[in-house]
Amino acid sequence: MRTAASLCLPILFLLAAVSSTQAYDFFYFVLQWPGSYCDTKQSCCYPSSGKPEADFGIHGLWPNNNDGSYPSNCDSSKPFDESKIRGLLSSLQSDWPTLACPSNDGTNFWAHEWEKHGTCAESVFDEYRYFKTALDLKTQLNLLQPLQSAGIQPDGGSYSLQSIKNAIEESVGYAPYIECNGDESGNSQLYQVYLCVDSSGSQLIECPIFPRGKCNSQIEFPSF
Ligand code: 5GP
Ligand code: 5GP
């Protein structure tokens, strides 16, 4: 006669195998406001392709767990290979510009994001798909537009954090997490916007957990 254990064990092994192929639960898609990267004490450098457009730029697509932890640098055997993303270069330059110093063409930033975050989602993305998915998400979200329609302009003015969240939620359908940093005088300002994407990278979802950290209730939206 077969015992309960003999029936359950194969199922448990199967479950373990399925869960081990996916070492994360969802993605954060993170966009940065260039004005807020640049007006800090540390300042910034424009990429060699020139000053980016006054728009949100991509920071990264980051695998994350529901408990807030996240994997990183998962596969050193898949270093960034520029030849795989040749067809995306002009989109990457305009939509994923680097602002770090010294001035460079962006390859360092893209390589860092692929190696630290992208290699942790290899079960869904190869390098090309990782970058293409992020570029398509940025186009789909088109974040500046709903903010401007709500009268929230990158003009150095002060806006309520809630009004920023509301404008984005109304347009996207999900509440964003807003990360602030400080300008040179220490004013709290809109630095990064986080939205969440399901583990297959195919659709936006409600964020299972938000990162820690708080903005002031009124924040600056600097020009760029
Ligand atoms: P910071 O310490 O500046 O907030 O973050 C430094 C880097 O750590 C980020 O650029 C990102 O690579 C990673 N990181 C920080 N917070 C999170 C998080 O909540 N989830 C994931 N997946 N990565 C994070
Ligand atoms: P994280 O580990 O925070 O995902 O990635 C941040 C790393 O990318 C840092 O080493 C930072 O110097 C580099 N980096 C290059 N360009 C940029 C940029 O435009 N914005 C940010 N936040 N980091 C950049």
PDB file of C-alpha atoms and ligand atoms in Angstrom:
ATOM      1  CA  MET A   1       0.000   0.000   0.000  1.00  0.00           C
ATOM      2  CA  ARG A   2       1.259   3.515  -0.793  1.00  0.00           C
ATOM      3  CA  THR A   3       1.698   5.778   2.190  1.00  0.00           C
ATOM      4  CA  ALA A   4       0.834   9.496   2.255  1.00  0.00           C
ATOM      5  CA  ALA A   5       4.569  10.253   2.394  1.00  0.00           C
ATOM      6  CA  SER A   6       5.302   8.300  -0.765  1.00  0.00           C
ATOM      7  CA  LEU A   7       2.600  10.273  -2.567  1.00  0.00           C
ATOM      8  CA  CYS A   8       3.608  13.663  -1.197  1.00  0.00           C
ATOM      9  CA  LEU A   9       7.374  13.442  -1.658  1.00  0.00           C
ATOM     10  CA  PRO A  10       7.395  13.642  -5.460  1.00  0.00           C
ATOM     11  CA  ILE A  11       5.050  16.625  -5.272  1.00  0.00           C
ATOM     12  CA  LEU A  12       7.336  18.357  -2.783  1.00  0.00           C
ATOM     13  CA  PHE A  13      10.355  17.763  -5.041  1.00  0.00           C
ATOM     14  CA  LEU A  14       8.441  19.151  -7.996  1.00  0.00           C
ATOM     15  CA  LEU A  15       7.453  22.262  -6.035  1.00  0.00           C
ATOM     16  CA  ALA A  16      11.045  22.774  -4.892  1.00  0.00           C
ATOM     17  CA  ALA A  17      12.302  22.469  -8.467  1.00  0.00           C
ATOM     18  CA  VAL A  18       9.750  24.978  -9.783  1.00  0.00           C
ATOM     19  CA  SER A  19      10.421  27.520  -7.046  1.00  0.00           C
ATOM     20  CA  SER A  20      14.202  27.243  -7.396  1.00  0.00           C
ATOM     21  CA  THR A  21      14.045  28.293 -11.048  1.00  0.00           C
ATOM     22  CA  GLN A  22      12.569  31.607  -9.979  1.00  0.00           C
ATOM     23  CA  ALA A  23      14.565  33.346  -7.315  1.00  0.00           C
ATOM     24  CA  TYR A  24      12.411  36.465  -7.170  1.00  0.00           C
ATOM     25  CA  ASP A  25       8.726  37.432  -7.033  1.00  0.00           C
ATOM     26  CA  PHE A  26       8.368  40.588  -9.116  1.00  0.00           C
ATOM     27  CA  PHE A  27      10.322  43.491 -10.634  1.00  0.00           C
ATOM     28  CA  TYR A  28      10.690  47.107  -9.658  1.00  0.00           C
ATOM     29  CA  PHE A  29      10.854  49.295 -12.735  1.00  0.00           C
ATOM     30  CA  VAL A  30      12.758  52.380 -11.621  1.00  0.00           C
ATOM     31  CA  LEU A  31      12.860  55.710 -13.446  1.00  0.00           C
ATOM     32  CA  GLN A  32      15.007  58.676 -12.438  1.00  0.00           C
ATOM     33  CA  TRP A  33      14.431  62.390 -12.848  1.00  0.00           C
ATOM     34  CA  PRO A  34      17.692  63.775 -14.319  1.00  0.00           C
ATOM     35  CA  GLY A  35      17.257  67.209 -12.720  1.00  0.00           C
ATOM     36  CA  SER A  36      17.316  65.592  -9.283  1.00  0.00           C
ATOM     37  CA  TYR A  37      20.391  63.500 -10.026  1.00  0.00           C
ATOM     38  CA  CYS A  38      22.228  66.598 -11.244  1.00  0.00           C
ATOM     39  CA  ASP A  39      21.338  69.344  -8.741  1.00  0.00           C
ATOM     40  CA  THR A  40      22.864  67.530  -5.764  1.00  0.00           C
ATOM     41  CA  LYS A  41      26.180  68.324  -4.038  1.00  0.00           C
ATOM     42  CA  GLN A  42      27.730  65.529  -6.078  1.00  0.00           C
ATOM     43  CA  SER A  43      26.494  66.997  -9.395  1.00  0.00           C
ATOM     44  CA  CYS A  44      26.484  64.990 -12.639  1.00  0.00           C
ATOM     45  CA  CYS A  45      28.022  64.634 -16.089  1.00  0.00           C
ATOM     46  CA  TYR A  46      26.082  64.509 -19.335  1.00  0.00           C
ATOM     47  CA  PRO A  47      26.691  61.436 -21.475  1.00  0.00           C
ATOM     48  CA  SER A  48      28.997  61.709 -24.472  1.00  0.00           C
ATOM     49  CA  SER A  49      25.929  61.733 -26.756  1.00  0.00           C
ATOM     50  CA  GLY A  50      24.893  65.088 -25.226  1.00  0.00           C
ATOM     51  CA  LYS A  51      22.430  66.481 -22.701  1.00  0.00           C
ATOM     52  CA  PRO A  52      19.489  64.081 -22.350  1.00  0.00           C
ATOM     53  CA  GLU A  53      15.935  65.215 -22.925  1.00  0.00           C
ATOM     54  CA  ALA A  54      14.061  66.712 -19.954  1.00  0.00           C
ATOM     55  CA  ASP A  55      12.229  63.450 -19.259  1.00  0.00           C
ATOM     56  CA  PHE A  56      12.386  60.568 -16.832  1.00  0.00           C
ATOM     57  CA  GLY A  57      15.198  58.177 -17.727  1.00  0.00           C
ATOM     58  CA  ILE A  58      15.394  54.491 -16.923  1.00  0.00           C
ATOM     59  CA  HIS A  59      17.485  53.453 -13.923  1.00  0.00           C
ATOM     60  CA  GLY A  60      16.746  49.744 -14.029  1.00  0.00           C
ATOM     61  CA  LEU A  61      14.446  46.749 -13.924  1.00  0.00           C
ATOM     62  CA  TRP A  62      15.167  45.022 -10.641  1.00  0.00           C
ATOM     63  CA  PRO A  63      14.067  41.531  -9.582  1.00  0.00           C
ATOM     64  CA  ASN A  64      12.735  41.678  -6.027  1.00  0.00           C
ATOM     65  CA  ASN A  65      11.121  39.458  -3.424  1.00  0.00           C
ATOM     66  CA  ASN A  66       7.826  40.026  -1.668  1.00  0.00           C
ATOM     67  CA  ASP A  67       9.679  40.300   1.666  1.00  0.00           C
ATOM     68  CA  GLY A  68      11.772  43.231   0.346  1.00  0.00           C
ATOM     69  CA  SER A  69      14.980  41.259  -0.175  1.00  0.00           C
ATOM     70  CA  TYR A  70      16.459  40.928  -3.638  1.00  0.00           C
ATOM     71  CA  PRO A  71      19.002  38.853  -5.545  1.00  0.00           C
ATOM     72  CA  SER A  72      21.959  40.526  -7.222  1.00  0.00           C
ATOM     73  CA  ASN A  73      24.905  39.638  -9.477  1.00  0.00           C
ATOM     74  CA  CYS A  74      23.501  36.196 -10.205  1.00  0.00           C
ATOM     75  CA  ASP A  75      25.578  34.969 -13.137  1.00  0.00           C
ATOM     76  CA  SER A  76      29.155  36.081 -13.732  1.00  0.00           C
ATOM     77  CA  SER A  77      29.276  33.841 -16.794  1.00  0.00           C
ATOM     78  CA  LYS A  78      26.970  36.297 -18.626  1.00  0.00           C
ATOM     79  CA  PRO A  79      28.889  39.597 -18.624  1.00  0.00           C
ATOM     80  CA  PHE A  80      27.345  42.516 -20.498  1.00  0.00           C
ATOM     81  CA  ASP A  81      27.913  42.077 -24.235  1.00  0.00           C
ATOM     82  CA  GLU A  82      27.362  45.240 -26.224  1.00  0.00           C
ATOM     83  CA  SER A  83      27.039  43.286 -29.482  1.00  0.00           C
ATOM     84  CA  LYS A  84      23.727  41.859 -28.219  1.00  0.00           C
ATOM     85  CA  ILE A  85      22.076  45.264 -27.964  1.00  0.00           C
ATOM     86  CA  ARG A  86      23.437  47.058 -31.029  1.00  0.00           C
ATOM     87  CA  GLY A  87      19.903  47.496 -32.377  1.00  0.00           C
ATOM     88  CA  LEU A  88      18.837  49.252 -29.173  1.00  0.00           C
ATOM     89  CA  LEU A  89      21.715  51.700 -28.842  1.00  0.00           C
ATOM     90  CA  SER A  90      19.956  54.861 -29.983  1.00  0.00           C
ATOM     91  CA  SER A  91      16.911  54.106 -27.788  1.00  0.00           C
ATOM     92  CA  LEU A  92      19.182  53.372 -24.829  1.00  0.00           C
ATOM     93  CA  GLN A  93      21.030  56.641 -25.361  1.00  0.00           C
ATOM     94  CA  SER A  94      17.799  58.637 -25.307  1.00  0.00           C
ATOM     95  CA  ASP A  95      15.758  56.679 -22.753  1.00  0.00           C
ATOM     96  CA  TRP A  96      18.418  55.163 -20.453  1.00  0.00           C
ATOM     97  CA  PRO A  97      21.034  57.920 -20.322  1.00  0.00           C
ATOM     98  CA  THR A  98      23.829  57.835 -17.761  1.00  0.00           C
ATOM     99  CA  LEU A  99      24.462  60.926 -15.668  1.00  0.00           C
ATOM    100  CA  ALA A 100      27.405  59.616 -13.679  1.00  0.00           C
ATOM    101  CA  CYS A 101      30.832  61.231 -13.936  1.00  0.00           C
ATOM    102  CA  PRO A 102      33.117  61.145 -15.752  1.00  0.00           C
ATOM    103  CA  SER A 103      31.133  61.614 -18.930  1.00  0.00           C
ATOM    104  CA  ASN A 104      30.821  58.360 -20.887  1.00  0.00           C
ATOM    105  CA  ASP A 105      28.616  56.677 -23.477  1.00  0.00           C
ATOM    106  CA  GLY A 106      26.386  54.809 -20.994  1.00  0.00           C
ATOM    107  CA  THR A 107      27.899  51.371 -21.441  1.00  0.00           C
ATOM    108  CA  ASN A 108      29.077  51.322 -17.811  1.00  0.00           C
ATOM    109  CA  PHE A 109      25.593  52.024 -16.477  1.00  0.00           C
ATOM    110  CA  TRP A 110      23.903  49.450 -18.765  1.00  0.00           C
ATOM    111  CA  ALA A 111      26.546  46.837 -17.975  1.00  0.00           C
ATOM    112  CA  HIS A 112      26.094  47.456 -14.245  1.00  0.00           C
ATOM    113  CA  GLU A 113      22.297  47.104 -14.449  1.00  0.00           C
ATOM    114  CA  TRP A 114      22.465  43.923 -16.569  1.00  0.00           C
ATOM    115  CA  GLU A 115      25.099  42.274 -14.413  1.00  0.00           C
ATOM    116  CA  LYS A 116      23.669  43.270 -11.022  1.00  0.00           C
ATOM    117  CA  HIS A 117      19.951  42.875 -11.774  1.00  0.00           C
ATOM    118  CA  GLY A 118      19.359  41.440 -15.250  1.00  0.00           C
ATOM    119  CA  THR A 119      21.388  38.278 -14.661  1.00  0.00           C
ATOM    120  CA  CYS A 120      19.004  37.433 -11.807  1.00  0.00           C
ATOM    121  CA  ALA A 121      16.096  37.129 -14.246  1.00  0.00           C
ATOM    122  CA  GLU A 122      17.742  35.008 -16.920  1.00  0.00           C
ATOM    123  CA  SER A 123      14.884  32.525 -16.787  1.00  0.00           C
ATOM    124  CA  VAL A 124      12.714  35.213 -18.441  1.00  0.00           C
ATOM    125  CA  PHE A 125      15.120  37.546 -20.216  1.00  0.00           C
ATOM    126  CA  ASP A 126      18.241  37.284 -22.243  1.00  0.00           C
ATOM    127  CA  GLU A 127      20.276  40.497 -22.406  1.00  0.00           C
ATOM    128  CA  TYR A 128      18.418  41.881 -25.427  1.00  0.00           C
ATOM    129  CA  ARG A 129      14.986  41.191 -23.883  1.00  0.00           C
ATOM    130  CA  TYR A 130      16.019  42.739 -20.573  1.00  0.00           C
ATOM    131  CA  PHE A 131      16.801  46.075 -22.204  1.00  0.00           C
ATOM    132  CA  LYS A 132      13.951  45.916 -24.727  1.00  0.00           C
ATOM    133  CA  THR A 133      11.398  45.204 -21.986  1.00  0.00           C
ATOM    134  CA  ALA A 134      12.553  48.198 -19.950  1.00  0.00           C
ATOM    135  CA  LEU A 135      12.531  50.496 -22.999  1.00  0.00           C
ATOM    136  CA  ASP A 136       8.999  49.392 -23.904  1.00  0.00           C
ATOM    137  CA  LEU A 137       7.799  49.935 -20.338  1.00  0.00           C
ATOM    138  CA  LYS A 138       9.126  53.478 -20.344  1.00  0.00           C
ATOM    139  CA  THR A 139       7.313  54.232 -23.595  1.00  0.00           C
ATOM    140  CA  GLN A 140       4.117  52.671 -22.277  1.00  0.00           C
ATOM    141  CA  LEU A 141       4.219  54.671 -19.033  1.00  0.00           C
ATOM    142  CA  ASN A 142       5.173  58.028 -20.562  1.00  0.00           C
ATOM    143  CA  LEU A 143       5.262  59.379 -16.992  1.00  0.00           C
ATOM    144  CA  LEU A 144       5.893  63.047 -17.551  1.00  0.00           C
ATOM    145  CA  GLN A 145       2.679  63.495 -19.471  1.00  0.00           C
ATOM    146  CA  PRO A 146       0.169  62.661 -16.681  1.00  0.00           C
ATOM    147  CA  LEU A 147       2.157  64.805 -14.263  1.00  0.00           C
ATOM    148  CA  GLN A 148       2.090  67.774 -16.626  1.00  0.00           C
ATOM    149  CA  SER A 149      -1.615  67.269 -17.321  1.00  0.00           C
ATOM    150  CA  ALA A 150      -2.166  67.531 -13.586  1.00  0.00           C
ATOM    151  CA  GLY A 151      -0.229  70.822 -13.545  1.00  0.00           C
ATOM    152  CA  ILE A 152       2.886  69.226 -12.024  1.00  0.00           C
ATOM    153  CA  GLN A 153       5.779  70.659 -14.027  1.00  0.00           C
ATOM    154  CA  PRO A 154       9.536  70.282 -13.685  1.00  0.00           C
ATOM    155  CA  ASP A 155       9.860  73.990 -12.927  1.00  0.00           C
ATOM    156  CA  GLY A 156      11.602  73.992  -9.564  1.00  0.00           C
ATOM    157  CA  GLY A 157       8.253  74.430  -7.847  1.00  0.00           C
ATOM    158  CA  SER A 158       6.988  72.607  -4.789  1.00  0.00           C
ATOM    159  CA  TYR A 159       4.212  70.035  -5.134  1.00  0.00           C
ATOM    160  CA  SER A 160       2.392  67.810  -2.708  1.00  0.00           C
ATOM    161  CA  LEU A 161       3.703  64.257  -2.688  1.00  0.00           C
ATOM    162  CA  GLN A 162       0.119  63.012  -2.696  1.00  0.00           C
ATOM    163  CA  SER A 163      -0.752  64.967  -5.857  1.00  0.00           C
ATOM    164  CA  ILE A 164       2.238  63.405  -7.636  1.00  0.00           C
ATOM    165  CA  LYS A 165       1.256  59.903  -6.542  1.00  0.00           C
ATOM    166  CA  ASN A 166      -2.366  60.499  -7.536  1.00  0.00           C
ATOM    167  CA  ALA A 167      -1.498  61.766 -11.022  1.00  0.00           C
ATOM    168  CA  ILE A 168       0.675  58.711 -11.682  1.00  0.00           C
ATOM    169  CA  GLU A 169      -1.814  56.252 -10.202  1.00  0.00           C
ATOM    170  CA  GLU A 170      -4.663  57.677 -12.279  1.00  0.00           C
ATOM    171  CA  SER A 171      -2.679  57.250 -15.460  1.00  0.00           C
ATOM    172  CA  VAL A 172      -0.936  53.938 -14.765  1.00  0.00           C
ATOM    173  CA  GLY A 173      -3.591  52.207 -12.695  1.00  0.00           C
ATOM    174  CA  TYR A 174      -1.237  51.419  -9.807  1.00  0.00           C
ATOM    175  CA  ALA A 175       0.246  53.459  -6.999  1.00  0.00           C
ATOM    176  CA  PRO A 176       3.937  54.307  -7.465  1.00  0.00           C
ATOM    177  CA  TYR A 177       6.608  54.532  -4.806  1.00  0.00           C
ATOM    178  CA  ILE A 178       8.348  57.894  -4.907  1.00  0.00           C
ATOM    179  CA  GLU A 179      11.963  58.166  -3.774  1.00  0.00           C
ATOM    180  CA  CYS A 180      13.309  61.571  -2.849  1.00  0.00           C
ATOM    181  CA  ASN A 181      16.813  62.901  -2.574  1.00  0.00           C
ATOM    182  CA  GLY A 182      18.136  66.274  -1.476  1.00  0.00           C
ATOM    183  CA  ASP A 183      19.220  69.181  -3.657  1.00  0.00           C
ATOM    184  CA  GLU A 184      22.324  71.195  -2.795  1.00  0.00           C
ATOM    185  CA  SER A 185      20.487  73.022  -0.019  1.00  0.00           C
ATOM    186  CA  GLY A 186      18.956  69.826   1.312  1.00  0.00           C
ATOM    187  CA  ASN A 187      15.403  70.310  -0.020  1.00  0.00           C
ATOM    188  CA  SER A 188      13.475  67.066  -0.508  1.00  0.00           C
ATOM    189  CA  GLN A 189      12.850  66.489  -4.217  1.00  0.00           C
ATOM    190  CA  LEU A 190      11.348  63.955  -6.617  1.00  0.00           C
ATOM    191  CA  TYR A 191      14.228  61.648  -7.560  1.00  0.00           C
ATOM    192  CA  GLN A 192      12.928  58.214  -8.600  1.00  0.00           C
ATOM    193  CA  VAL A 193       9.593  56.610  -9.419  1.00  0.00           C
ATOM    194  CA  TYR A 194       9.097  52.875  -8.792  1.00  0.00           C
ATOM    195  CA  LEU A 195       6.381  50.776 -10.388  1.00  0.00           C
ATOM    196  CA  CYS A 196       6.018  47.013 -10.207  1.00  0.00           C
ATOM    197  CA  VAL A 197       5.956  44.408 -12.941  1.00  0.00           C
ATOM    198  CA  ASP A 198       5.005  40.735 -12.645  1.00  0.00           C
ATOM    199  CA  SER A 199       7.730  38.084 -12.541  1.00  0.00           C
ATOM    200  CA  SER A 200       7.403  37.284 -16.242  1.00  0.00           C
ATOM    201  CA  GLY A 201       8.050  40.936 -17.089  1.00  0.00           C
ATOM    202  CA  SER A 202       4.850  41.220 -19.057  1.00  0.00           C
ATOM    203  CA  GLN A 203       2.503  43.426 -17.082  1.00  0.00           C
ATOM    204  CA  LEU A 204       2.346  46.107 -14.454  1.00  0.00           C
ATOM    205  CA  ILE A 205       1.034  44.962 -11.066  1.00  0.00           C
ATOM    206  CA  GLU A 206       0.289  46.506  -7.715  1.00  0.00           C
ATOM    207  CA  CYS A 207       3.532  46.625  -5.721  1.00  0.00           C
ATOM    208  CA  PRO A 208       3.670  43.733  -3.209  1.00  0.00           C
ATOM    209  CA  ILE A 209       5.970  45.841  -1.005  1.00  0.00           C
ATOM    210  CA  PHE A 210       7.418  49.331  -1.231  1.00  0.00           C
ATOM    211  CA  PRO A 211      11.036  50.206  -0.516  1.00  0.00           C
ATOM    212  CA  ARG A 212      11.683  52.043   2.752  1.00  0.00           C
ATOM    213  CA  GLY A 213      12.270  55.754   2.988  1.00  0.00           C
ATOM    214  CA  LYS A 214      10.099  58.809   3.009  1.00  0.00           C
ATOM    215  CA  CYS A 215       9.782  62.061   1.159  1.00  0.00           C
ATOM    216  CA  ASN A 216       8.517  65.239   2.784  1.00  0.00           C
ATOM    217  CA  SER A 217       4.832  65.880   2.178  1.00  0.00           C
ATOM    218  CA  GLN A 218       5.775  68.781  -0.138  1.00  0.00           C
ATOM    219  CA  ILE A 219       8.575  68.089  -2.593  1.00  0.00           C
ATOM    220  CA  GLU A 220      10.434  69.980  -5.245  1.00  0.00           C
ATOM    221  CA  PHE A 221      10.293  69.017  -8.936  1.00  0.00           C
ATOM    222  CA  PRO A 222      13.494  70.554 -10.279  1.00  0.00           C
ATOM    223  CA  SER A 223      13.978  71.617 -13.857  1.00  0.00           C
ATOM    224  CA  PHE A 224      16.543  69.943 -16.080  1.00  0.00           C
TER     225      PHE A 224
HETATM  226  P1  5GP B   1      20.537  52.889  -2.733  1.00  0.00           P
HETATM  227  O1  5GP B   1      21.250  52.305  -1.571  1.00  0.00           O
HETATM  228  O2  5GP B   1      21.239  54.000  -3.415  1.00  0.00           O
HETATM  229  O3  5GP B   1      19.068  53.115  -2.519  1.00  0.00           O
HETATM  230  O4  5GP B   1      20.523  51.733  -3.820  1.00  0.00           O
HETATM  231  C1  5GP B   1      21.692  51.288  -4.394  1.00  0.00           C
HETATM  232  C2  5GP B   1      21.389  50.187  -5.346  1.00  0.00           C
HETATM  233  O5  5GP B   1      20.929  49.024  -4.659  1.00  0.00           O
HETATM  234  C3  5GP B   1      20.240  50.491  -6.330  1.00  0.00           C
HETATM  235  O6  5GP B   1      20.637  51.221  -7.421  1.00  0.00           O
HETATM  236  C4  5GP B   1      19.838  49.101  -6.702  1.00  0.00           C
HETATM  237  O7  5GP B   1      20.769  48.543  -7.590  1.00  0.00           O
HETATM  238  C5  5GP B   1      19.909  48.385  -5.412  1.00  0.00           C
HETATM  239  N1  5GP B   1      18.650  48.487  -4.647  1.00  0.00           N
HETATM  240  C6  5GP B   1      18.356  49.375  -3.647  1.00  0.00           C
HETATM  241  N2  5GP B   1      17.132  49.143  -3.145  1.00  0.00           N
HETATM  242  C7  5GP B   1      16.635  48.083  -3.833  1.00  0.00           C
HETATM  243  C8  5GP B   1      15.416  47.361  -3.757  1.00  0.00           C
HETATM  244  O8  5GP B   1      14.518  47.623  -2.947  1.00  0.00           O
HETATM  245  N3  5GP B   1      15.269  46.323  -4.619  1.00  0.00           N
HETATM  246  C9  5GP B   1      16.221  45.980  -5.524  1.00  0.00           C
HETATM  247  N4  5GP B   1      15.977  44.960  -6.349  1.00  0.00           N
HETATM  248  N5  5GP B   1      17.377  46.640  -5.609  1.00  0.00           N
HETATM  249  C10 5GP B   1      17.588  47.669  -4.783  1.00  0.00           C
HETATM  250  P1  5GP B   2      22.468  50.629  -8.720  1.00  0.00           P
HETATM  251  O1  5GP B   2      23.475  49.692  -8.133  1.00  0.00           O
HETATM  252  O2  5GP B   2      22.201  51.752  -7.843  1.00  0.00           O
HETATM  253  O3  5GP B   2      21.457  50.010  -9.593  1.00  0.00           O
HETATM  254  O4  5GP B   2      23.255  51.412  -9.895  1.00  0.00           O
HETATM  255  C1  5GP B   2      23.918  52.567  -9.649  1.00  0.00           C
HETATM  256  C2  5GP B   2      25.271  52.441 -10.277  1.00  0.00           C
HETATM  257  O5  5GP B   2      25.211  52.869 -11.625  1.00  0.00           O
HETATM  258  C3  5GP B   2      26.269  53.287  -9.546  1.00  0.00           C
HETATM  259  O6  5GP B   2      27.513  52.629  -9.604  1.00  0.00           O
HETATM  260  C4  5GP B   2      26.279  54.538 -10.384  1.00  0.00           C
HETATM  261  O7  5GP B   2      27.503  55.205 -10.332  1.00  0.00           O
HETATM  262  C5  5GP B   2      26.046  53.998 -11.779  1.00  0.00           C
HETATM  263  N1  5GP B   2      25.359  54.965 -12.638  1.00  0.00           N
HETATM  264  C6  5GP B   2      25.789  55.363 -13.849  1.00  0.00           C
HETATM  265  N2  5GP B   2      24.956  56.264 -14.371  1.00  0.00           N
HETATM  266  C7  5GP B   2      23.961  56.444 -13.480  1.00  0.00           C
HETATM  267  C8  5GP B   2      22.793  57.263 -13.470  1.00  0.00           C
HETATM  268  O8  5GP B   2      22.482  58.017 -14.394  1.00  0.00           O
HETATM  269  N3  5GP B   2      21.992  57.166 -12.380  1.00  0.00           N
HETATM  270  C9  5GP B   2      22.285  56.341 -11.333  1.00  0.00           C
HETATM  271  N4  5GP B   2      21.444  56.323 -10.297  1.00  0.00           N
HETATM  272  N5  5GP B   2      23.385  55.565 -11.301  1.00  0.00           N
HETATM  273  C10 5GP B   2      24.208  55.613 -12.367  1.00  0.00           C
END
